[in-house]
CSV table of C-alpha atoms and ligand atoms in Angstrom, one decimal:
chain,number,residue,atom,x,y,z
A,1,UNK,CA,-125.1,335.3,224.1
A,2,UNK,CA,-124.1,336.5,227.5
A,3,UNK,CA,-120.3,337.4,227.2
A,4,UNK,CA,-117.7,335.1,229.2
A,5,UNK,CA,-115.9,336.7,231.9
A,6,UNK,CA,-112.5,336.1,233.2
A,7,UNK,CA,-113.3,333.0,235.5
A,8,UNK,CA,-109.8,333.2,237.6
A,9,UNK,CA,-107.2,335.9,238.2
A,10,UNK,CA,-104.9,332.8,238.5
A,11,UNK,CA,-106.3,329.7,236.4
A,12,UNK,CA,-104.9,327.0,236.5
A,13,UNK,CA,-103.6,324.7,233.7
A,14,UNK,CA,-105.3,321.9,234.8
A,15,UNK,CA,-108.8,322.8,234.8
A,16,UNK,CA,-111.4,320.2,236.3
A,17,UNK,CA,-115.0,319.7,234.9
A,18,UNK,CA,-118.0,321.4,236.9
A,19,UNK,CA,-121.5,321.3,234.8
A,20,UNK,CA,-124.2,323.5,235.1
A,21,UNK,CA,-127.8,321.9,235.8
A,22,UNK,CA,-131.1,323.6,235.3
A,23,UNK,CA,-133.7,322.5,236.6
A,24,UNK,CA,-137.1,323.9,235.1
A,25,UNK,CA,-140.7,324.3,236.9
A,26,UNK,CA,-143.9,325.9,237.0
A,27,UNK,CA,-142.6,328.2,240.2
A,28,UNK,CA,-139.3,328.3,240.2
A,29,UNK,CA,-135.7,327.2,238.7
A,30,UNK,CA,-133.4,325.7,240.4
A,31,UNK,CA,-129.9,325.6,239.5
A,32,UNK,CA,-127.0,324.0,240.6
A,33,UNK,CA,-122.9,323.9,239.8
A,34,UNK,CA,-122.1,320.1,239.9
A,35,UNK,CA,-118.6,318.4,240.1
A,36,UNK,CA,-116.8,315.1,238.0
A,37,UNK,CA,-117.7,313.4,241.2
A,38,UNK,CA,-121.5,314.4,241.6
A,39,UNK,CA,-121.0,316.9,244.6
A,40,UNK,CA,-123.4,320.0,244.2
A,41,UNK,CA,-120.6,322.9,244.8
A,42,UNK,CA,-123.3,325.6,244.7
A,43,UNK,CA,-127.0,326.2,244.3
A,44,UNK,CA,-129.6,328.9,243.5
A,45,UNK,CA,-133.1,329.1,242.7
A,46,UNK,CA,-135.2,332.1,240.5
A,47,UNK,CA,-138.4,332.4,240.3
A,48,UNK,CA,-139.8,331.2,236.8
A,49,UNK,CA,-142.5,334.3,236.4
A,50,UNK,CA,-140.1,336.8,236.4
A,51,UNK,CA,-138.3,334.9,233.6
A,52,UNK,CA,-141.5,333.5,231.5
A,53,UNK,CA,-139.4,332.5,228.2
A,54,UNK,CA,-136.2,330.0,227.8
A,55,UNK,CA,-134.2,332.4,226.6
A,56,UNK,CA,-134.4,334.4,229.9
A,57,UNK,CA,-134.1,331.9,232.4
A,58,UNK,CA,-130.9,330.1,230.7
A,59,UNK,CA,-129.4,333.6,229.9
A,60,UNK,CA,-130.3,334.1,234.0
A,61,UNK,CA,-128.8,330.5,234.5
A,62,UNK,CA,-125.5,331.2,233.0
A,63,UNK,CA,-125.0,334.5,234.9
A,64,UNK,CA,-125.4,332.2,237.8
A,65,UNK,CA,-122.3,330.1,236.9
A,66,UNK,CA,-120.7,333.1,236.0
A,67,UNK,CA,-121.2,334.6,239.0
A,68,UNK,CA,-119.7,331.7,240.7
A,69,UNK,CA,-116.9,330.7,238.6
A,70,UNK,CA,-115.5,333.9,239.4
A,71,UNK,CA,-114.6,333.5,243.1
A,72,UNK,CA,-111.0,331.6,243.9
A,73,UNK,CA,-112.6,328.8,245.1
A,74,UNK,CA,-113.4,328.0,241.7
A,75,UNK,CA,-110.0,328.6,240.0
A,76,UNK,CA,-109.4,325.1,239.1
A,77,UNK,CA,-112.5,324.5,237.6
A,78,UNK,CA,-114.1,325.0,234.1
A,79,UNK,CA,-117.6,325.0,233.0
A,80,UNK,CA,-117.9,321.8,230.5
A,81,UNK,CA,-121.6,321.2,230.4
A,82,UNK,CA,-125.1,322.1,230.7
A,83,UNK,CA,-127.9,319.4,231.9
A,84,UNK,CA,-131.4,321.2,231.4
A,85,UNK,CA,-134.5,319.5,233.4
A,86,UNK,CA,-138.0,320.3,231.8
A,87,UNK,CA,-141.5,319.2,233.0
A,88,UNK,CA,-143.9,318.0,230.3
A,89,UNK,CA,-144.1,315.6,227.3
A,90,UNK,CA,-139.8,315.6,225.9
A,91,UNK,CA,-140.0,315.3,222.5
A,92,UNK,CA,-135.6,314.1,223.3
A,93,UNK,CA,-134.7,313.5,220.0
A,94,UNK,CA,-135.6,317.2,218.7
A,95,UNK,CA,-135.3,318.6,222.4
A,96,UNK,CA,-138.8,320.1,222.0
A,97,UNK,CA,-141.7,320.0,224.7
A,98,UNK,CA,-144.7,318.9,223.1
A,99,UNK,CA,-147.0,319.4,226.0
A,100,UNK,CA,-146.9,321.6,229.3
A,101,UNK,CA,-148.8,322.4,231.8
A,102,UNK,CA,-147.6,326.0,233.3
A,103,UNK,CA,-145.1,327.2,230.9
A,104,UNK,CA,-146.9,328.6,227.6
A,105,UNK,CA,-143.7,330.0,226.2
A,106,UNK,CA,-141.6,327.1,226.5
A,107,UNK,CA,-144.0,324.6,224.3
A,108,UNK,CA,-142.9,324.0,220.5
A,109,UNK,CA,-139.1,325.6,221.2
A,110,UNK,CA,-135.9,323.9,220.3
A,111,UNK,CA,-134.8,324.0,223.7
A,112,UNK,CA,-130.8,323.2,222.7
A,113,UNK,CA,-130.1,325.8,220.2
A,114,UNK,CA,-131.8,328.1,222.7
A,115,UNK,CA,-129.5,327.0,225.4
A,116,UNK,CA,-126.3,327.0,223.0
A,117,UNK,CA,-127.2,330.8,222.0
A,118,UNK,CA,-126.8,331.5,225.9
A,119,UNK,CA,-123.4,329.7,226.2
A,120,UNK,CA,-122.0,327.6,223.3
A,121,UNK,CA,-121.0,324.7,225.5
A,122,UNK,CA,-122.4,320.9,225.1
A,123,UNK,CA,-125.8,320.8,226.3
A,124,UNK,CA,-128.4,317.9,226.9
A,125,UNK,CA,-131.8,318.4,227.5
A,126,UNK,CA,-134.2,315.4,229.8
A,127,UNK,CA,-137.6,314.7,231.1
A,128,UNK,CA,-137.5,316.4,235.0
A,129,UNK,CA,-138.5,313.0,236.5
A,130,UNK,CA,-136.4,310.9,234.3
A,131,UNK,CA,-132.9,313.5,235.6
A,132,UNK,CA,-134.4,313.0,239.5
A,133,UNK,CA,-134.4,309.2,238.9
A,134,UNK,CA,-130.9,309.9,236.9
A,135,UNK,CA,-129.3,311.4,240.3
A,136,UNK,CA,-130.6,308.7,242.5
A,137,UNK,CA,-129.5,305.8,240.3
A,138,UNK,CA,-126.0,307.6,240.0
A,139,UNK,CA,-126.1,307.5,244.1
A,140,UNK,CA,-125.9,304.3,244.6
A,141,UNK,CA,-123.3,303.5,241.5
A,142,UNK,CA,-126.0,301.6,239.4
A,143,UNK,CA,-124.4,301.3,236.6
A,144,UNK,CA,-126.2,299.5,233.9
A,145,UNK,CA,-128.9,298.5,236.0
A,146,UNK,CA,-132.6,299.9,235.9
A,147,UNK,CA,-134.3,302.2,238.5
A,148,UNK,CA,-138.0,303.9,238.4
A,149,UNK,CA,-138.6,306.9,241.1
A,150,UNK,CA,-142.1,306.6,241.9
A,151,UNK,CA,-143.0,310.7,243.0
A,152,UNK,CA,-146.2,310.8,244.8
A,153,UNK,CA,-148.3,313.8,245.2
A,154,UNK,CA,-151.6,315.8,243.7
A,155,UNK,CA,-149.8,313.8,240.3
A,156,UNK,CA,-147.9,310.4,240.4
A,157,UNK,CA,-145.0,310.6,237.6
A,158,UNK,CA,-142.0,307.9,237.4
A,159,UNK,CA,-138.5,308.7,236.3
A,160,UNK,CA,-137.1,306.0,234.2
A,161,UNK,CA,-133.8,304.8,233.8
A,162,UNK,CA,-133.2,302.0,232.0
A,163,UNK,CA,-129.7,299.9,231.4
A,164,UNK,CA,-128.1,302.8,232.9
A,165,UNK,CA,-129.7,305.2,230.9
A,166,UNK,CA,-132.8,308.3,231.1
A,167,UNK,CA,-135.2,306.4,229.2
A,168,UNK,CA,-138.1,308.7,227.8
A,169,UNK,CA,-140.2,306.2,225.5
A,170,UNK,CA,-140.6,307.0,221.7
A,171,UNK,CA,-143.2,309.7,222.4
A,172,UNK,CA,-141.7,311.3,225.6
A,173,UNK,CA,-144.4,309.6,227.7
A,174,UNK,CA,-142.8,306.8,229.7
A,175,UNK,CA,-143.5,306.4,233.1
A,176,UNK,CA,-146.9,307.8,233.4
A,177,UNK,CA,-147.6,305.2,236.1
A,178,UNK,CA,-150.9,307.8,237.4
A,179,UNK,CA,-152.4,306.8,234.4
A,180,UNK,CA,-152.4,302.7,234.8
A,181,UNK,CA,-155.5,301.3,235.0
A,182,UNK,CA,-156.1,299.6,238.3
A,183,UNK,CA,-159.9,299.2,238.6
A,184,UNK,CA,-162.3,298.5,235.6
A,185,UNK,CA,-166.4,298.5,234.8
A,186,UNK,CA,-168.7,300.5,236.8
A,187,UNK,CA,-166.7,301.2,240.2
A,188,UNK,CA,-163.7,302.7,238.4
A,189,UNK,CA,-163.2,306.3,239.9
A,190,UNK,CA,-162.9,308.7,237.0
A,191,UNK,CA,-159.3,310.4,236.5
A,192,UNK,CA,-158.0,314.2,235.9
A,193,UNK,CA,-157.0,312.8,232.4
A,194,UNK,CA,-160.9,312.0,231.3
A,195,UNK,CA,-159.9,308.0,231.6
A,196,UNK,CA,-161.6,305.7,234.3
A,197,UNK,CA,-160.2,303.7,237.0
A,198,UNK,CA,-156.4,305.2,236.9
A,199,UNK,CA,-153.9,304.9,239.7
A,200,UNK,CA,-154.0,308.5,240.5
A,201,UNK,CA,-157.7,309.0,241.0
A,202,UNK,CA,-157.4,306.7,244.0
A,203,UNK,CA,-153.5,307.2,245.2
A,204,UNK,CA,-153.3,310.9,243.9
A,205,UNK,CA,-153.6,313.4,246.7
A,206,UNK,CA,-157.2,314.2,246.1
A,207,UNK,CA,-157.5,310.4,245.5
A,208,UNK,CA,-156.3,310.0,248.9
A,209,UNK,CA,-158.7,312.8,250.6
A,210,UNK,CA,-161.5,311.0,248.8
A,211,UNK,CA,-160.9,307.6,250.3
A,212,UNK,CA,-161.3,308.9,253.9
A,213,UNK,CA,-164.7,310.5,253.2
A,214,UNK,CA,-165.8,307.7,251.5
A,215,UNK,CA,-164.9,306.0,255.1
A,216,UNK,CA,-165.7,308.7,256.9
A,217,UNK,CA,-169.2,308.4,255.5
A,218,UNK,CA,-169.1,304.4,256.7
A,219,UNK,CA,-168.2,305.4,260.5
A,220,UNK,CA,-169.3,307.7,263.0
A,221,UNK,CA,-165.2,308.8,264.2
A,222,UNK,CA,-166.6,312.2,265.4
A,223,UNK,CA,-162.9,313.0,265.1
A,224,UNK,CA,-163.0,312.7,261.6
A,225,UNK,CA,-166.5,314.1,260.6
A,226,UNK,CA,-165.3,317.1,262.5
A,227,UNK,CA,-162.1,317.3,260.3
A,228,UNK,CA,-163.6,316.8,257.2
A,229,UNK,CA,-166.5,319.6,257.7
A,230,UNK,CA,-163.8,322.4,259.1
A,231,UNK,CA,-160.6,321.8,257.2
A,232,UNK,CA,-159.0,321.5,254.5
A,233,UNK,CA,-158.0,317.7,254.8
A,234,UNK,CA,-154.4,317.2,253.2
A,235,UNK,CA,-152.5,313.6,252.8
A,236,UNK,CA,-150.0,315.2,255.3
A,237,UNK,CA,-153.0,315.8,257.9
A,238,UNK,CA,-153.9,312.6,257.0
A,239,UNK,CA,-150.2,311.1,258.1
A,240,UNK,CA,-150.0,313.1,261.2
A,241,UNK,CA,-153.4,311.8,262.4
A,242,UNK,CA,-152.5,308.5,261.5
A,243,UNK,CA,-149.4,308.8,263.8
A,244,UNK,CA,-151.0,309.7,266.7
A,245,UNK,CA,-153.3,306.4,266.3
A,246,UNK,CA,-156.8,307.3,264.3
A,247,UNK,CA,-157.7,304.3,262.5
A,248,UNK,CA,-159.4,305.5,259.9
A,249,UNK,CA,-156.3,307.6,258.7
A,250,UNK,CA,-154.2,304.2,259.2
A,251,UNK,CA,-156.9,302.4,256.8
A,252,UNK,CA,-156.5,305.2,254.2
A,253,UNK,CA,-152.8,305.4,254.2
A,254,UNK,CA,-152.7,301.4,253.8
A,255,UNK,CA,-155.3,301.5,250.9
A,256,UNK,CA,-152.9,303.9,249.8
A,257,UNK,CA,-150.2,301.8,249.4
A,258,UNK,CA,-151.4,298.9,248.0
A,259,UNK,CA,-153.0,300.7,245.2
A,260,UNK,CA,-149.3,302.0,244.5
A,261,UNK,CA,-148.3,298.3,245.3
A,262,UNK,CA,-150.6,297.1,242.9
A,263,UNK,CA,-149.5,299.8,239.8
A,264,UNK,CA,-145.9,299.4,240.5
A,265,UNK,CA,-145.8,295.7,240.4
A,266,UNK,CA,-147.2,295.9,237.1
A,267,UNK,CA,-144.3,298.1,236.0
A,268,UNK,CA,-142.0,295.9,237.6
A,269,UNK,CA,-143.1,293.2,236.2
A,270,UNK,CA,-142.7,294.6,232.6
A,271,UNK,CA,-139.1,296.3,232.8
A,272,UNK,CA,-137.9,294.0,235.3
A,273,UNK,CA,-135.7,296.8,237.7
A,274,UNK,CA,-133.7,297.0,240.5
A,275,UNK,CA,-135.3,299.4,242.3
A,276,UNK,CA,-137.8,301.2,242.9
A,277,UNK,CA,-137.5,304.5,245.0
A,278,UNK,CA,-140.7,306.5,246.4
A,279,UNK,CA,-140.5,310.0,246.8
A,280,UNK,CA,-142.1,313.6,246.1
A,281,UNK,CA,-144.0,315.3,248.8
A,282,UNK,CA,-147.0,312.2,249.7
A,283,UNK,CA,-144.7,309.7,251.6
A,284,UNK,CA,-146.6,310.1,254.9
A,285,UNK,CA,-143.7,310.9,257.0
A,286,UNK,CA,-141.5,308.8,254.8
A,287,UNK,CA,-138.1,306.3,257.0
A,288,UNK,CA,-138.6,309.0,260.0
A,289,UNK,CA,-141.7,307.8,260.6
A,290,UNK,CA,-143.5,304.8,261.7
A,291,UNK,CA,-146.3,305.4,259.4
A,292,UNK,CA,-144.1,306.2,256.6
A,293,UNK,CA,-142.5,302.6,257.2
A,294,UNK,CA,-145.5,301.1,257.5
A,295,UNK,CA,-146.7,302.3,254.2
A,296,UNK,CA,-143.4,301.1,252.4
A,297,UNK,CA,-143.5,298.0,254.0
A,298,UNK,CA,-147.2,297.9,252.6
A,299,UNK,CA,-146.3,298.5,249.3
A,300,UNK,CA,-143.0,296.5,249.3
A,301,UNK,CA,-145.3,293.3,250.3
A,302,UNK,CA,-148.2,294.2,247.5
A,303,UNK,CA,-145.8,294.1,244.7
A,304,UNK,CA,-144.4,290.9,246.1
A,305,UNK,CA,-147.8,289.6,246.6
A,306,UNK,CA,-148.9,290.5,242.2
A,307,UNK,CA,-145.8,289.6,241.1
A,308,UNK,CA,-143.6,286.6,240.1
A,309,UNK,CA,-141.2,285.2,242.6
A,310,UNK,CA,-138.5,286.2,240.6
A,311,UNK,CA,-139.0,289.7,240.3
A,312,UNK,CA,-140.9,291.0,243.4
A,313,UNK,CA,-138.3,288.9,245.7
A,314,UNK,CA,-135.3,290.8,244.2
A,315,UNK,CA,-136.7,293.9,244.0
A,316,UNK,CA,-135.4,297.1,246.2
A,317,UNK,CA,-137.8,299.4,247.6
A,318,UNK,CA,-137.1,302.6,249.3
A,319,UNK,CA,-137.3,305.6,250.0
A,320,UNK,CA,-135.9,308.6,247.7
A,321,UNK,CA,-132.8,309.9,249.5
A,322,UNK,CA,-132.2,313.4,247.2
A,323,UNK,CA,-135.5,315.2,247.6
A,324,UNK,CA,-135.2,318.5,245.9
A,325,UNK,CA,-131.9,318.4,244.5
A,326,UNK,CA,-132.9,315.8,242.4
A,327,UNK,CA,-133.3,317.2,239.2
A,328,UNK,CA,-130.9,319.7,239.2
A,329,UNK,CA,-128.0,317.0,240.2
A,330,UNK,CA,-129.8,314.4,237.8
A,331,UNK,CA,-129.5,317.1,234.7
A,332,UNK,CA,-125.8,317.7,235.1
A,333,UNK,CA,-125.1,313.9,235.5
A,334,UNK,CA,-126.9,313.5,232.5
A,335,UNK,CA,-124.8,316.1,231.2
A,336,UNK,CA,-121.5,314.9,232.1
A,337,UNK,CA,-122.6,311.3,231.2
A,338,UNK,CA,-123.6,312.3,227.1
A,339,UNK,CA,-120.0,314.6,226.9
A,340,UNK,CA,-118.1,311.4,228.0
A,341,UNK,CA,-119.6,309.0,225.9
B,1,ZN,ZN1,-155.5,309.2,234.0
């Protein structure tokens, strides 16, 4: 255990509660000191090679807020708590990752005594999506209400919380909304998993490079055969062509979304939320863009479209607003939320 220093020449008696989130992935940690109130105070990121096991990157984690509880801005605050983000399948009840892509050393480990060992303080551990959805459900005061944030890249994961609560499912799996079936028989587009005819073979990055050479192949756009022989196509080239008015990358983006449309009003029509957030680094511009509204207006009007009155009509969706910071903020929250209770 890494020795507590002295956090203030002059603390005071009052001490306020600051928690510590980590926030684990395949290239780097990031860290962050979070207040009672939710505001990040400070932030820092390591790079997870150089740290390879647990114990190294949450010894490295609580140096961090060492560090920083040691500067007179911090005097009236005390470290209460640490929130720890993980990737993977989150076995929660035993705090054990079950499976992970990217970190070896981490998979089987009782992530919470190995935490306690590096500070004895209240720790939780959480799924990385479910803490993101965490922080943006705290954003907007949500209280008991249920959120899913939809994060759309090479994967598409969903954070769950439910009643108010991170909500993992009995074998850490919730939320795997890339693996929905949304085409069946023959046609259906084989997935990364070995399944057929999942959401993220067609709405997946790659998924979404595919569509426009399956078009492509249907057209003669010059523009477009050009791109796809020379490049390395990317769903952000994609967006950025679709902006300046190619058709084709207009017709891909709006398959796009009503695939999505299509898989989340399935989920909302099972757990019944209030909204449903889209983020991660496929939003195709995202509110600053036209394209980007165009695609969330696309999906907004699919789920309505596949679902019953009552729950597509009521049902929020947006944009993610916390983008990186997610998990980090989400893990103290989480935190601060299980030392209360
Ligand atoms: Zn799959």
């Amino acid at each position: 255990m890494t020795s507590k220093p002295t956090i203030c020449a002059t603390p005071s008696t009052a001490q306020e509660d600051l928690f510590l989130g980590i926030d684990v992935g395949g290239t780097n940690v990031k860290l962050g000191l979070i207040d009672a109130s939710g505001v990040m105070r400070s932030k820092h990121a390591l790079a997870t090679p150089d740290l390879v096991t647990p114990e190294r990157v949450f010894d490295a984690s609580v140096a961090f807020a060492d560090r920083e509880l040691s500067s007179p801005e911090y005097c009236k605050f005390k470290l209460s708590g640490i929130g720890l983000a993980v990737p993977g399948v989150l076995d929660s009840r035993e705090a054990v990752l079950r499976e992970v892509v990217n970190l070896p050393q981490w998979k089987g480990k009782r992530l919470r005594e190995i935490l306690r060992k590096s500070r004895d303080l209240p720790n939780v551990v959480v799924n990385d999506a479910n803490s993101a959805a965490y922080a943006e459900h705290a954003l907007r005061s949500l209280g008991n209400k249920s959120l899913a944030l939809v994060t759309l890249g090479t994967g598409i994961g969903c954070g769950l919380v439910m009643n108010g609560s991170p909500y993992g499912g009995d074998h850490g799996c919730a939320g795997e909304l890339g693996h929905i079936a949304i085409r069946f028989g023959k046609e259906a587009l084989p997935c990364t998993c070995g399944k057929m005819g999942h959401l993220e073979a067609y709405a997946g990055s790659k998924g979404v490079v595919r569509q426009l050479h399956s078009l492509a192949k249907t057209t003669n756009n010059s523009e477009i055969a050009s791109l796809l022989t020379t490049d390395i196509v990317t769903p952000r080239d994609i967006a950025a062509r679709a902006q300046n008015g190619c058709e084709l990358c207009n017709i891909v983006i709006d398959q796009t979304a009503r695939y999505l449309g299509q898989a989340i009003g399935q989920l909302a029509q099972v757990i019944d939320p209030t909204v449903v957030l889209l983020g991660g680094a496929m939003t195709f511009g995202g509110s600053q863009s036209k394209v980007g509204q165009k695609f969330l207006a696309t999906v907004r009007n699919t789920i309505i479209s596949t679902t019953l009155e009552e729950v597509g009509s009521h049902l929020q969706v947006e944009f993610a607003s916390l983008g990186n910071d997610a998990g980090v903020i989400g893990a103290a929250k989480v935190a601060q939320q299980v030392i209360a209770s």
